[in-house]
Amino acid sequence: MVQLKPEEASAIMNDFENPGTLAPTGLFIGGTKYMVIQGEPGAVIRGKKGSGGVTLKKTNCALVIGIYDEPVTPGDCNMVVERLGDYLIDQNF
């Protein structure tokens, strides 16, 4: 399990409020740096590191984070995280 540090959470939440703020410095999760790639401003952040990556989806009360490596594909991770996030949003969570 990966521990999200307080400063990492703050930077992520800031990027949801002000999209693009993570791009110059990178996205850090548990001390691991990911290169920020295209996402959905204010809703989804995606990062890449080697053959793996991360997808983050913001809901009303939660942050859904999916970290993957081969053989999982970026598309599969995106689909699972975003669908779970959409479900939580539909449940007002």
C-alpha angles and dihedrals in degrees: 000000000000121000115220109218119224093244090050091052091049092051091048094049089047090054091052089053095039107025115214099032093112096050097082096047103027132239116285123201119173089345093305116122120223127188108239113239132180117312138150110285111244094004114049133026121191128192136185133208118171110304092343138058149162139257123200125191123188119216130179093275107006146051113223112206125188119186117189143178133180131334088033111082126222090243093055092049092047092050095050096044095044094046091049089048092049090049091052091048090051088053090051092248 
